[in-house]
Coordinates of C-alpha atoms and ligand atoms in Angstrom, one line a residue:
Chain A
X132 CA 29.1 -3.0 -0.7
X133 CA 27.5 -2.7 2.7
X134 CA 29.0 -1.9 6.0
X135 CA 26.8 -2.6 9.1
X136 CA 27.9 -0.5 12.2
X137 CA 26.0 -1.0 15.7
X138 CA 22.6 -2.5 13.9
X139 CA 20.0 -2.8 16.8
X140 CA 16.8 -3.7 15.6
X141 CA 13.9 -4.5 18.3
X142 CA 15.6 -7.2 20.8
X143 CA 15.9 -9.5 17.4
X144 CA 19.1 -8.5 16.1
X145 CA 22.4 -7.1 16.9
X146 CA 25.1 -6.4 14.6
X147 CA 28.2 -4.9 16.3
X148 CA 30.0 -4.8 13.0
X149 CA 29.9 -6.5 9.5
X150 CA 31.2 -6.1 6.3
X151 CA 29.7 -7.4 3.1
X152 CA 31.8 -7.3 0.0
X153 CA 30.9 -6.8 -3.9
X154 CA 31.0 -9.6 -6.1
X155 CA 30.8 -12.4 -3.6
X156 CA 28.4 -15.1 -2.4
X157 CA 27.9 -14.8 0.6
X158 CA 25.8 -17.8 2.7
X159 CA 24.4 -16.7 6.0
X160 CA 23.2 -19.9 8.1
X161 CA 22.4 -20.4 11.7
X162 CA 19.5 -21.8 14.1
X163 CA 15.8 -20.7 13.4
X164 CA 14.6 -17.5 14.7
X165 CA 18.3 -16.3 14.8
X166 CA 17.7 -13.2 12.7
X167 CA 18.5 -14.2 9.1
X168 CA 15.8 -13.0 7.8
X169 CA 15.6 -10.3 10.0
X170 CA 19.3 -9.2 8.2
X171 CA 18.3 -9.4 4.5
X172 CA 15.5 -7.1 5.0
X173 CA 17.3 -4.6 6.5
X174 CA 19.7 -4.8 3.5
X175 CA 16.7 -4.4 1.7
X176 CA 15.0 -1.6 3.5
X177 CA 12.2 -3.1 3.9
X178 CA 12.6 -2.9 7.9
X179 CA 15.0 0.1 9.0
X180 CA 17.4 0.3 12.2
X181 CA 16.3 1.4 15.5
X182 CA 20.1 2.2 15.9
X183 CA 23.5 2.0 13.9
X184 CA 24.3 2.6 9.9
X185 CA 23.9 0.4 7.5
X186 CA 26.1 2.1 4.8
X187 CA 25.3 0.5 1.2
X188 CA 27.6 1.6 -1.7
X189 CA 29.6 4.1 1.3
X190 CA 26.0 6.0 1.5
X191 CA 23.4 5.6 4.5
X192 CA 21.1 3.0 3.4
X193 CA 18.2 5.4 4.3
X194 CA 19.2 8.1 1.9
X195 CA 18.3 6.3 -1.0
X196 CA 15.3 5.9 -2.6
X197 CA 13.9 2.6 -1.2
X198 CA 12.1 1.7 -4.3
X199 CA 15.4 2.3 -6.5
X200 CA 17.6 0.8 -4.0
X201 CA 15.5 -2.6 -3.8
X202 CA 15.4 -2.9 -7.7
X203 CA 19.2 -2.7 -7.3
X204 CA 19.4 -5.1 -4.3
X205 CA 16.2 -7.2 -4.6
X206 CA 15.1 -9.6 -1.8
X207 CA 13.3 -13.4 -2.5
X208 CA 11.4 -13.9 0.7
X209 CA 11.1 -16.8 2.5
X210 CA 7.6 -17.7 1.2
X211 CA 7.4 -16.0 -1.6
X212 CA 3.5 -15.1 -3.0
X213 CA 2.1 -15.5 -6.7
X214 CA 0.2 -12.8 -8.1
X215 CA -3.4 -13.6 -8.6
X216 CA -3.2 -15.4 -12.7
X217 CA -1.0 -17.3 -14.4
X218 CA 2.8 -17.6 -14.6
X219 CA 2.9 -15.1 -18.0
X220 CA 0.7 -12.7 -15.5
X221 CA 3.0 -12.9 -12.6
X222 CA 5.8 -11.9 -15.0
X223 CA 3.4 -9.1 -16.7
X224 CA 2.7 -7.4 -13.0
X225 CA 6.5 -7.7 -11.9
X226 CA 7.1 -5.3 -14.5
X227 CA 4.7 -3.6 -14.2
X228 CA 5.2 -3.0 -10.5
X229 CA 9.0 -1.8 -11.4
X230 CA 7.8 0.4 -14.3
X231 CA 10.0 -1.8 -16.6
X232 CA 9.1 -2.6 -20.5
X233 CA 6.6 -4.9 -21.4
X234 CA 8.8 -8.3 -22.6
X235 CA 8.2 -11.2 -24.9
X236 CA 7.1 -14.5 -24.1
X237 CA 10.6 -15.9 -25.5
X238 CA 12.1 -14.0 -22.5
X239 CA 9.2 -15.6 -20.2
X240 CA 10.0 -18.9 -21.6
X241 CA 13.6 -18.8 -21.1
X242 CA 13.4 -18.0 -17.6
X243 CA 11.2 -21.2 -16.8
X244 CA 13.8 -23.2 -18.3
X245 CA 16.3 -21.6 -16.2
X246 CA 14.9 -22.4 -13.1
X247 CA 13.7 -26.0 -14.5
X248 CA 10.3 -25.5 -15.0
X249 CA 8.5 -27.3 -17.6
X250 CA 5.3 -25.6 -17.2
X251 CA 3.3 -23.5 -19.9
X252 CA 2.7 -19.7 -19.1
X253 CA -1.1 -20.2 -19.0
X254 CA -0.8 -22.4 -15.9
X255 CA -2.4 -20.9 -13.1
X256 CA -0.3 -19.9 -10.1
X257 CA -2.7 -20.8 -7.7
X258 CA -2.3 -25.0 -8.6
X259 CA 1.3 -24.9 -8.9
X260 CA 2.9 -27.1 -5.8
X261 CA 5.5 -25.3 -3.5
X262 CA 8.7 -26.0 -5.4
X263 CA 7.2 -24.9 -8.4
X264 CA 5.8 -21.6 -6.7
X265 CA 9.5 -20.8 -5.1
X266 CA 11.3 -21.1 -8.4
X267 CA 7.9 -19.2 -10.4
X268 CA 9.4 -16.5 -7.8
X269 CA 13.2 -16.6 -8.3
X270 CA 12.4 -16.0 -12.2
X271 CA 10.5 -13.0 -11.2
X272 CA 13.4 -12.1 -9.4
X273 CA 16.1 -12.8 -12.3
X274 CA 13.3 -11.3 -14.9
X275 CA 14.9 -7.9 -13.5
X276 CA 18.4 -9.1 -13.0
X277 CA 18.8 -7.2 -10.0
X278 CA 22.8 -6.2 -9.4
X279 CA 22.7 -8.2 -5.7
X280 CA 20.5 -10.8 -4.7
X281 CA 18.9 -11.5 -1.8
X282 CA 17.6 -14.9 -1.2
X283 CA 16.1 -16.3 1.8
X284 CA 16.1 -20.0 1.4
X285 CA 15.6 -20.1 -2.2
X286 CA 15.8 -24.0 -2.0
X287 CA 14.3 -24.6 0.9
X288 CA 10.6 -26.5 -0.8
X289 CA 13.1 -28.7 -3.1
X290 CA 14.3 -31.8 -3.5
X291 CA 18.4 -32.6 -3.2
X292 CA 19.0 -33.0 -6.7
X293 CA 16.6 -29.5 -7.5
X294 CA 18.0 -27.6 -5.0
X295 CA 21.6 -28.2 -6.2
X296 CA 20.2 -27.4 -9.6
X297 CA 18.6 -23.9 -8.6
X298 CA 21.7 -23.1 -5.9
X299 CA 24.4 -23.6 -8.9
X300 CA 22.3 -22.0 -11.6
X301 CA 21.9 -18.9 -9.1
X302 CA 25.5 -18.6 -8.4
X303 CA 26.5 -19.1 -12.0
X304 CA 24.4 -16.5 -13.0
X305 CA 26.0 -14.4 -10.2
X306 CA 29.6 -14.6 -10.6
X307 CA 29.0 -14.5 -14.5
X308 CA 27.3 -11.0 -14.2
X309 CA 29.7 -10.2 -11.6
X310 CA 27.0 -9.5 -9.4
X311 CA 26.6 -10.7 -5.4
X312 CA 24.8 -12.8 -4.2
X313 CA 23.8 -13.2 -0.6
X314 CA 22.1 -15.8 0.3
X315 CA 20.2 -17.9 3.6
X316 CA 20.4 -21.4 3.9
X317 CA 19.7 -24.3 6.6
X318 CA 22.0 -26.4 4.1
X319 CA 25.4 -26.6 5.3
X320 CA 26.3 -28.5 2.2
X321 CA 25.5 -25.4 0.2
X322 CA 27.5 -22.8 2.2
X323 CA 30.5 -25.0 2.3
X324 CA 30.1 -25.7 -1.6
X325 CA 29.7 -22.1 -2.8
X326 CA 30.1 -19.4 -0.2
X327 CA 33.3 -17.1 -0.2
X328 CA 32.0 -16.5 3.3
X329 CA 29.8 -17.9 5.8
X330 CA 27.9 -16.2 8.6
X331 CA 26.3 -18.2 11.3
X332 CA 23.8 -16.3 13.1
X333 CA 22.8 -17.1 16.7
X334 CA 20.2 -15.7 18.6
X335 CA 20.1 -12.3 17.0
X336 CA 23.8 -12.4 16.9
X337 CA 26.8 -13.0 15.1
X338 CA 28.5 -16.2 15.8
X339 CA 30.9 -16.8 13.5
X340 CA 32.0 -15.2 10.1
X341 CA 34.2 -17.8 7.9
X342 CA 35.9 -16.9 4.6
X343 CA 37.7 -18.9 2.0
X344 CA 40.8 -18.7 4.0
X345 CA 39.8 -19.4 7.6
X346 CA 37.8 -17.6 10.3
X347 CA 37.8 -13.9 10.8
Chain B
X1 CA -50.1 19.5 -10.2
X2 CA -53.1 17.9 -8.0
X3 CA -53.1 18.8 -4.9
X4 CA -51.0 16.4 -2.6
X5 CA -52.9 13.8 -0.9
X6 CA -53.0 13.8 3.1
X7 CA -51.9 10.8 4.9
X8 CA -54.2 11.3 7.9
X9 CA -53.3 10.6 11.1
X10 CA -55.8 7.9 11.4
X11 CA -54.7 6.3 8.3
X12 CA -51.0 6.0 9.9
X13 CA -52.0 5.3 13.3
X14 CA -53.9 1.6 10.9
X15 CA -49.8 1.0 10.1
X16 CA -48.7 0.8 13.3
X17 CA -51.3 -1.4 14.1
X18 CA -50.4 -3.0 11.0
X19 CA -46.7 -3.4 11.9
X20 CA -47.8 -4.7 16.2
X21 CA -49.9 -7.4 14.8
X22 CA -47.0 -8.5 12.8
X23 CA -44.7 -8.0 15.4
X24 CA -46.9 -10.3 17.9
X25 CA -46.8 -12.7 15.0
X26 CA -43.2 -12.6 15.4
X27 CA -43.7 -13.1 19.1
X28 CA -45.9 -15.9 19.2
X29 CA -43.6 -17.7 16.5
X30 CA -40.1 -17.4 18.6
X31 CA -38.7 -15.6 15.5
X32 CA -36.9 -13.1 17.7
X33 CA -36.1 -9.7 16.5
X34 CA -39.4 -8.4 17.7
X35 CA -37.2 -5.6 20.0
X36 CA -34.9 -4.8 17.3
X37 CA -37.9 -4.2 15.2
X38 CA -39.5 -2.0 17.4
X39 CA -37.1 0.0 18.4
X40 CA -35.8 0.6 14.9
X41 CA -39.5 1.7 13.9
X42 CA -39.7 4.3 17.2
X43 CA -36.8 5.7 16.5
X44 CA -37.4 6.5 12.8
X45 CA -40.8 8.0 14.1
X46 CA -39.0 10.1 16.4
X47 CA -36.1 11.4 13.8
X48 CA -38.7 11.8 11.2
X49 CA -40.9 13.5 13.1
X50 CA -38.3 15.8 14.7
X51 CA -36.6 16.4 11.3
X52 CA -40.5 17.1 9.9
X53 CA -40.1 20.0 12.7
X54 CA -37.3 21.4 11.5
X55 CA -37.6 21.0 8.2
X56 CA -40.8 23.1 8.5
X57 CA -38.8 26.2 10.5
X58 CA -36.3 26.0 7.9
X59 CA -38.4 26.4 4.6
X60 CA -40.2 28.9 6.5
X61 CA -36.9 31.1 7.4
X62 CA -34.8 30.5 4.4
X63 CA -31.2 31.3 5.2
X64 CA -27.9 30.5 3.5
X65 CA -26.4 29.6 7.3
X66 CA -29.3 27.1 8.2
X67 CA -28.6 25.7 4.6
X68 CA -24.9 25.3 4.7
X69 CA -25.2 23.7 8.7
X70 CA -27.9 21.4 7.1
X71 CA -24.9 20.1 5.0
X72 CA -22.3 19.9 7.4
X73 CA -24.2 18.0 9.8
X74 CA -25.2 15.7 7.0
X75 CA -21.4 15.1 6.5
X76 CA -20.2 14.6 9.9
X77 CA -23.1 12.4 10.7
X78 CA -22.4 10.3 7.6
X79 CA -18.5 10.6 8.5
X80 CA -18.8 9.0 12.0
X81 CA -21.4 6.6 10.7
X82 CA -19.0 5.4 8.7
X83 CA -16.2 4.8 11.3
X84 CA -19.1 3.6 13.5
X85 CA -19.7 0.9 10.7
X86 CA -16.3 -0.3 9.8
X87 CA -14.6 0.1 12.4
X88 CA -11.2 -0.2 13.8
X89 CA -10.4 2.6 10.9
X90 CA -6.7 3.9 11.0
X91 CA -5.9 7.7 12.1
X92 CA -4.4 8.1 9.2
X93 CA -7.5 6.9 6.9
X94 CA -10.0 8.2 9.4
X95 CA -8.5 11.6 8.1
X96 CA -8.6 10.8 4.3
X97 CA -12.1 9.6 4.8
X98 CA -13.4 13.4 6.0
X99 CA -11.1 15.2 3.3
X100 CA -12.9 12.5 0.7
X101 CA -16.7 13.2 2.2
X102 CA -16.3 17.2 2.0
X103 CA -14.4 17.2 -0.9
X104 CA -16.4 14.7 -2.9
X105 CA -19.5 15.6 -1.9
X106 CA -18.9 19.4 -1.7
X107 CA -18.2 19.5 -5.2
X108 CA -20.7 17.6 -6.4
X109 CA -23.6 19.2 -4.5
X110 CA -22.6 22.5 -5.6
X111 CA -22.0 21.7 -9.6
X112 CA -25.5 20.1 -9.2
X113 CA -27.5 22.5 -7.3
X114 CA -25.9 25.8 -9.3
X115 CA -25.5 24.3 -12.6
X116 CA -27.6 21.5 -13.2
X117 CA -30.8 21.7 -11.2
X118 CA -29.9 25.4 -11.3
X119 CA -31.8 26.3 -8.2
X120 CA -32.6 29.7 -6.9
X121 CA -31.4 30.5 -4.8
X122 CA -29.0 28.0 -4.6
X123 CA -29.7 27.9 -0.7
X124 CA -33.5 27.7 -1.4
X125 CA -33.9 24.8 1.8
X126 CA -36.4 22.8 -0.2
X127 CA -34.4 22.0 -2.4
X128 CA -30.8 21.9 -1.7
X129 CA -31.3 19.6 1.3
X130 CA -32.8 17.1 0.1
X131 CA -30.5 16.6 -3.0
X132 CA -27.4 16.9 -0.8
X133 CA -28.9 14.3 1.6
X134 CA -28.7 11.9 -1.3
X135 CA -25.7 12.7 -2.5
X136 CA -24.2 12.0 1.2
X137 CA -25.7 9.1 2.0
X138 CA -24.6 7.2 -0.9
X139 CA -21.4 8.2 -0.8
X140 CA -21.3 7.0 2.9
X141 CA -22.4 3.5 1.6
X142 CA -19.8 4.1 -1.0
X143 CA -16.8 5.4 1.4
X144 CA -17.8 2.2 3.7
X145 CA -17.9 -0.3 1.6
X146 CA -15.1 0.8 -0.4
X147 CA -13.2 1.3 3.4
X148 CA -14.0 -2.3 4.5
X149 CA -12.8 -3.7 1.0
X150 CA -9.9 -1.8 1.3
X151 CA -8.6 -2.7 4.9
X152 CA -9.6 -5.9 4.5
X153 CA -7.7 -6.3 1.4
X154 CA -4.5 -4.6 2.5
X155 CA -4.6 -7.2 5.6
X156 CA -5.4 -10.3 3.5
X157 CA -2.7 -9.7 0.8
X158 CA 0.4 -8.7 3.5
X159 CA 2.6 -10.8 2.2
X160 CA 1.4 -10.8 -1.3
X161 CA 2.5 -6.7 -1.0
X162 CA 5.7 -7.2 0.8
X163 CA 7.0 -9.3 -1.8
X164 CA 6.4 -6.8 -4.4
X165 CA 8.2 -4.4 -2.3
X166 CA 11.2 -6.4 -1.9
X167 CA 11.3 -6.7 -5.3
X168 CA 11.3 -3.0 -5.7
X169 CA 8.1 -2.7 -6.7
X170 CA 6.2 1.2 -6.6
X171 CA 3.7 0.9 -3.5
X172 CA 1.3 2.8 -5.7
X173 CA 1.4 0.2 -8.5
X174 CA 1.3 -2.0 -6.2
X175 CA -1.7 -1.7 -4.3
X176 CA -3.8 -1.3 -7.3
X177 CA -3.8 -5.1 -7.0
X178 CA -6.2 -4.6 -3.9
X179 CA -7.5 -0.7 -4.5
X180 CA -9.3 -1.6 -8.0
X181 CA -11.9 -4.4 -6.0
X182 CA -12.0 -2.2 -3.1
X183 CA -13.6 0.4 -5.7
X184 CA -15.5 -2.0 -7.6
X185 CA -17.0 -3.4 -4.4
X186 CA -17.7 0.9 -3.3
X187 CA -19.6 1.1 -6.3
X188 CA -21.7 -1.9 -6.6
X189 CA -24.9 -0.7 -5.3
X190 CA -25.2 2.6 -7.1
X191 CA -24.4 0.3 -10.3
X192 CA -26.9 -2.4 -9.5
X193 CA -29.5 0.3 -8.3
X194 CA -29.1 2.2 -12.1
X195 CA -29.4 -1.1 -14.1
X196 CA -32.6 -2.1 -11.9
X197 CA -34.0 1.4 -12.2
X198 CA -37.7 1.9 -13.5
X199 CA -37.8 -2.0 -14.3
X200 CA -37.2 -3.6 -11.0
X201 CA -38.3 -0.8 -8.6
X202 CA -38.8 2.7 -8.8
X203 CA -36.6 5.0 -7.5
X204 CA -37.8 6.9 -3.8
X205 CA -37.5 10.4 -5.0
X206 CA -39.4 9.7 -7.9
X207 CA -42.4 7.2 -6.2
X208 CA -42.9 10.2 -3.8
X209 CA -42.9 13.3 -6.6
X210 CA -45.0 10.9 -8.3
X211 CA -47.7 10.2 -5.1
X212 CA -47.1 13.7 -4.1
X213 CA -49.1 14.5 -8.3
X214 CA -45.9 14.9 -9.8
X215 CA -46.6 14.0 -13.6
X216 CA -44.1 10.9 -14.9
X217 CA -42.0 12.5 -17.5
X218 CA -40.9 15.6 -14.6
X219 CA -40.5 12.8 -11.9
X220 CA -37.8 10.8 -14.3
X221 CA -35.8 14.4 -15.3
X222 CA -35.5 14.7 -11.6
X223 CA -34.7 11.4 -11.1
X224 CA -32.4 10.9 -14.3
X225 CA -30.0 14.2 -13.2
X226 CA -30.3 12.9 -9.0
X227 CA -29.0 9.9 -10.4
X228 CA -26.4 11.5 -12.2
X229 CA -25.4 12.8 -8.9
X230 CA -25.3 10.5 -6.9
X231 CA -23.4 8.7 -9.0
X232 CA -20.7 11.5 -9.7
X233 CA -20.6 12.1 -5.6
X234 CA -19.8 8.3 -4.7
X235 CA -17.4 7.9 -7.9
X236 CA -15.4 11.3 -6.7
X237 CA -15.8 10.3 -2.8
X238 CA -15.0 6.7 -3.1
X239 CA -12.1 7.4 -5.5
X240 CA -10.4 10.5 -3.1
X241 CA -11.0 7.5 -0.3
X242 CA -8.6 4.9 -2.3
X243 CA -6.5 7.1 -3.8
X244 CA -4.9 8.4 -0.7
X245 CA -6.2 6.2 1.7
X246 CA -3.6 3.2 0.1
X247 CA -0.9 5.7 0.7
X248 CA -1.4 5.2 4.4
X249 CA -0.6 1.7 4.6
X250 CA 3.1 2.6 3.5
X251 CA 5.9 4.8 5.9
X252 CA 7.8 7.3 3.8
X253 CA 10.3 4.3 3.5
X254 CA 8.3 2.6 1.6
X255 CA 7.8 0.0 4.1
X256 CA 4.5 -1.4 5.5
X257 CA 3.1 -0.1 8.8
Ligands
LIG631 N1 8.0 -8.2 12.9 C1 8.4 -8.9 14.0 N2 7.8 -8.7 15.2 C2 8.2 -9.4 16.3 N3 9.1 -10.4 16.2 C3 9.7 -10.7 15.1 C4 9.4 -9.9 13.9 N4 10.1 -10.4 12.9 C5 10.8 -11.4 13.4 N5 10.6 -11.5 14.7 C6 11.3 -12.5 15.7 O1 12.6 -12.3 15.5 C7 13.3 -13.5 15.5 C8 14.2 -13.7 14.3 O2 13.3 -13.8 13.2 P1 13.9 -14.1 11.7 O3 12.7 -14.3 10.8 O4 14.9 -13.1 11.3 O5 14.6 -15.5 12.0 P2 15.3 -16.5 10.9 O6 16.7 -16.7 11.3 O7 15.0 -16.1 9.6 O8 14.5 -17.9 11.3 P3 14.0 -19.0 10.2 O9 15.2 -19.9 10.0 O10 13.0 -19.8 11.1 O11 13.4 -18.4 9.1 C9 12.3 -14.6 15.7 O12 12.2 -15.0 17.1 C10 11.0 -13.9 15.3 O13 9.9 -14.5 16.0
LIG632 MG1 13.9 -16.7 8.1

């Protein structure tokens, strides 16, 4: 699905070569500041190369539409931000920012429960503790069930028992849709639970790749 | 119409002396500003007094040049002001914000002068200066205000815009989120100054057609379609500023600068 070729961005991160495959999960891990973010928003677009191709679907990442191509791979950042109102309004705007159809509060209300929230869609965004904020966001995300997902520590302001919650949900949801799922995490439990493959990231390079089968 | 009552010379010289013995009130009370007001008042004495000058050559020599350089120094000196005042404006939106001015206000100036105020001719300096000098200097309170809000509000909500992005939101949907209080906040003070009109205060133009023997009832016409104006210039200025000044906070990768 995407093929990375000679990445150089800044003095942050350097990608000689990496393949990342369809219909996989794929956990990246490593020390802080050792460019994970740095990699998902490249896959995103949302930062672009200073050298190297980044080929997505066997087409240069930069000839797409950047606005199409993030609604197909959509990125959950690390701190993710409420809109300004309540949890029905933060759904509202996040279709309305992706020009989608207007949808019910049955759809709303099913989403909560997916991501455990027991929470009525009048509560304001802006009193809801950090947990609570990071899953309001991963509903967002799955409100538009993007094709691949992009999640940059989507556990990492829960509890053990939440987080394993939210990580299985996400996968389910992934491998029933046949999607792919990529996916930081400082757990280790959680890349050696569900990843096909693992990539440790090191100072702005890559240490390790493991698969299923052994180390590449 | 009476004729127009003299200020005489003596009678403004009893202001000033008016305006020192508050000053040295200021003075003897440690207030401070006492400089700042002083210098503020000499330098409105000397622009006004200049511009009288001029004024006066221009009414007397009627031309459509001296008319249309009138305006454009109107407009470049309300551009830079507004740089001046916000500061640290972007290239990029420093070159929306002179498109906006001469587009916004161009527009408006000429519907108004040709078609509403229908003046003749359209140049006629007594008339066409004035109006377009309120047109522009709203606006420039517009423009800066609606600037400030908008840089401010693009700077504030970062991360808030990014993580609409990621999510494949349109940047221009997107920044609606900021742009729609950045306008609100541009057009506060013309609103405010319509709602308190006649009731709280009375508009300048008017107060002066109105001390110059002006009879009520012709003072509020002129006053209702200036207002009209004014409005229209800031609302066309102010919404040229936002519309493609939030384009410039994006690279044609829809990423944020
Ligand atoms: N826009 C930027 N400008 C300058 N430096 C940056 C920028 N973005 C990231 N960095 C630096 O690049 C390095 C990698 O950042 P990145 O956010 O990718 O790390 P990370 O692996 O996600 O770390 P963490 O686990 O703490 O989230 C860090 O040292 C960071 O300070
Ligand atoms: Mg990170």
């Amino acid at each position: 699905m995407f093929k990375l070729k000679n990445i150089k961005f800044r003095d942050i991160l350097t990608v000689d070569e990496l393949e990342l495959k369809a219909q996989q999960v794929t956990c990246i891990v490593g020390k802080s500041g050792g460019g994970k973010t740095t990699l998902l928003k490249l896959l995103n677009n949302l930062i672009s190369a200073d050298s190297g191709t980044i080929l997505y679907k066997d087409r240069e990442i930069d000839t797409y539409n950047p606005t199409t191509l993030r609604r197909e791979v959509m990125m959950l950042p690390q701190q993710p931000v409420m809109f300004s109102g309540t949890i029905r309004e933060n759904f509202n705007k996040t279709l309305r920012f992706t020009e989608r159809e207007p949808a019910s509060d049955e759809v709303f209300k099913d989403l909560l429960q997916q991501v455990g929230l027991n929470l009525p869609l009048e509560a304001d965004t802006k009193d809801l503790s950090g947990g609570e904020k990071q899953r309001v966001a991963l509903a967002r995300v799955l409100l538009l069930h993007p094709e691949t997902l992009l999640l940059d520590e989507p556990s990492s302001a829960l509890d053990d028992e939440t987080e394993d919650f939210i990580i299985s949900m996400v996968v389910d949801y992934t491998r029933k849709r046949k999607g792919t799922l990529i996916m930081v995490t400082h757990a280790m439990s959680v890349a050696e639970r569900f990843a096909d493959v693992t990539i440790t990231l090191f100072d702005g390079k890559i240490q390790r790749v493991d698969t299923l089968n052994g180390t590449l | 119409m009476d004729e127009i009552k003299d200020v005489t010379l003596i009678g403004l010289a009893t202001a000033y002396v008016f305006l020192l013995i508050l000053l040295s009130l200021l003075r003897r009370e440690k207030v401070g500003h006492q400089w700042e007001l002083l210098l503020s008042t000499f330098r409105m004495t000397i622009q006004l007094v200049l511009v009288g000058y001029i004024l006066t050559y221009i009414f007397d020599n009627p031309s459509v040049w001296f008319s249309l350089i009138a305006l454009l120094l109107m407009q470049g000196f309300a551009i830079l002001n507004t740089f001046q005042r916000v500061g640290n404006v972007p290239r990029d939106m420093k070159r929306i914000v002179v498109v906006a001015m001469f587009i916004g206000t161009g527009i408006t100036i000429f519907f108004f002068v040709l078609w509403v105020f229908r003046v003749e001719p359209w140049f006629k300096p007594q008339y066409f200066i004035p109006l377009a000098g309120m047109m522009i200097g709203n606006s420039m309170t517009g423009i800066t205000l609606g600037i400030d809000a908008l840089l401010g509000g693009m700077k504030d909500n970062r991360a808030l815009i990014e993580n609409a992005l990621m999510m494949g939101g349109k940047p221009s949907l997107i920044v609606k989120e900021v742009s729609g209080r950045a306008f609100h906040q541009a057009l506060l003070p013309t609103i405010n100054s319509m709602m308190g009109m006649g009731i709280v205060f009375l508009p300048g133009m008017m107060t002066g057609q109105i001390l110059a023997g002006a009879p009520p009832l012709l003072a509020i016409k002129y006053q209702i379609a200036m207002m009209l104006g004014i409005l229209g210039s800031v609302v066309l200025t102010v919404f040229v500023v936002i519309k493609w000044g939030s384009a410039t906070f994006f690279n044609h990768r829809a990423q944020m600068k």
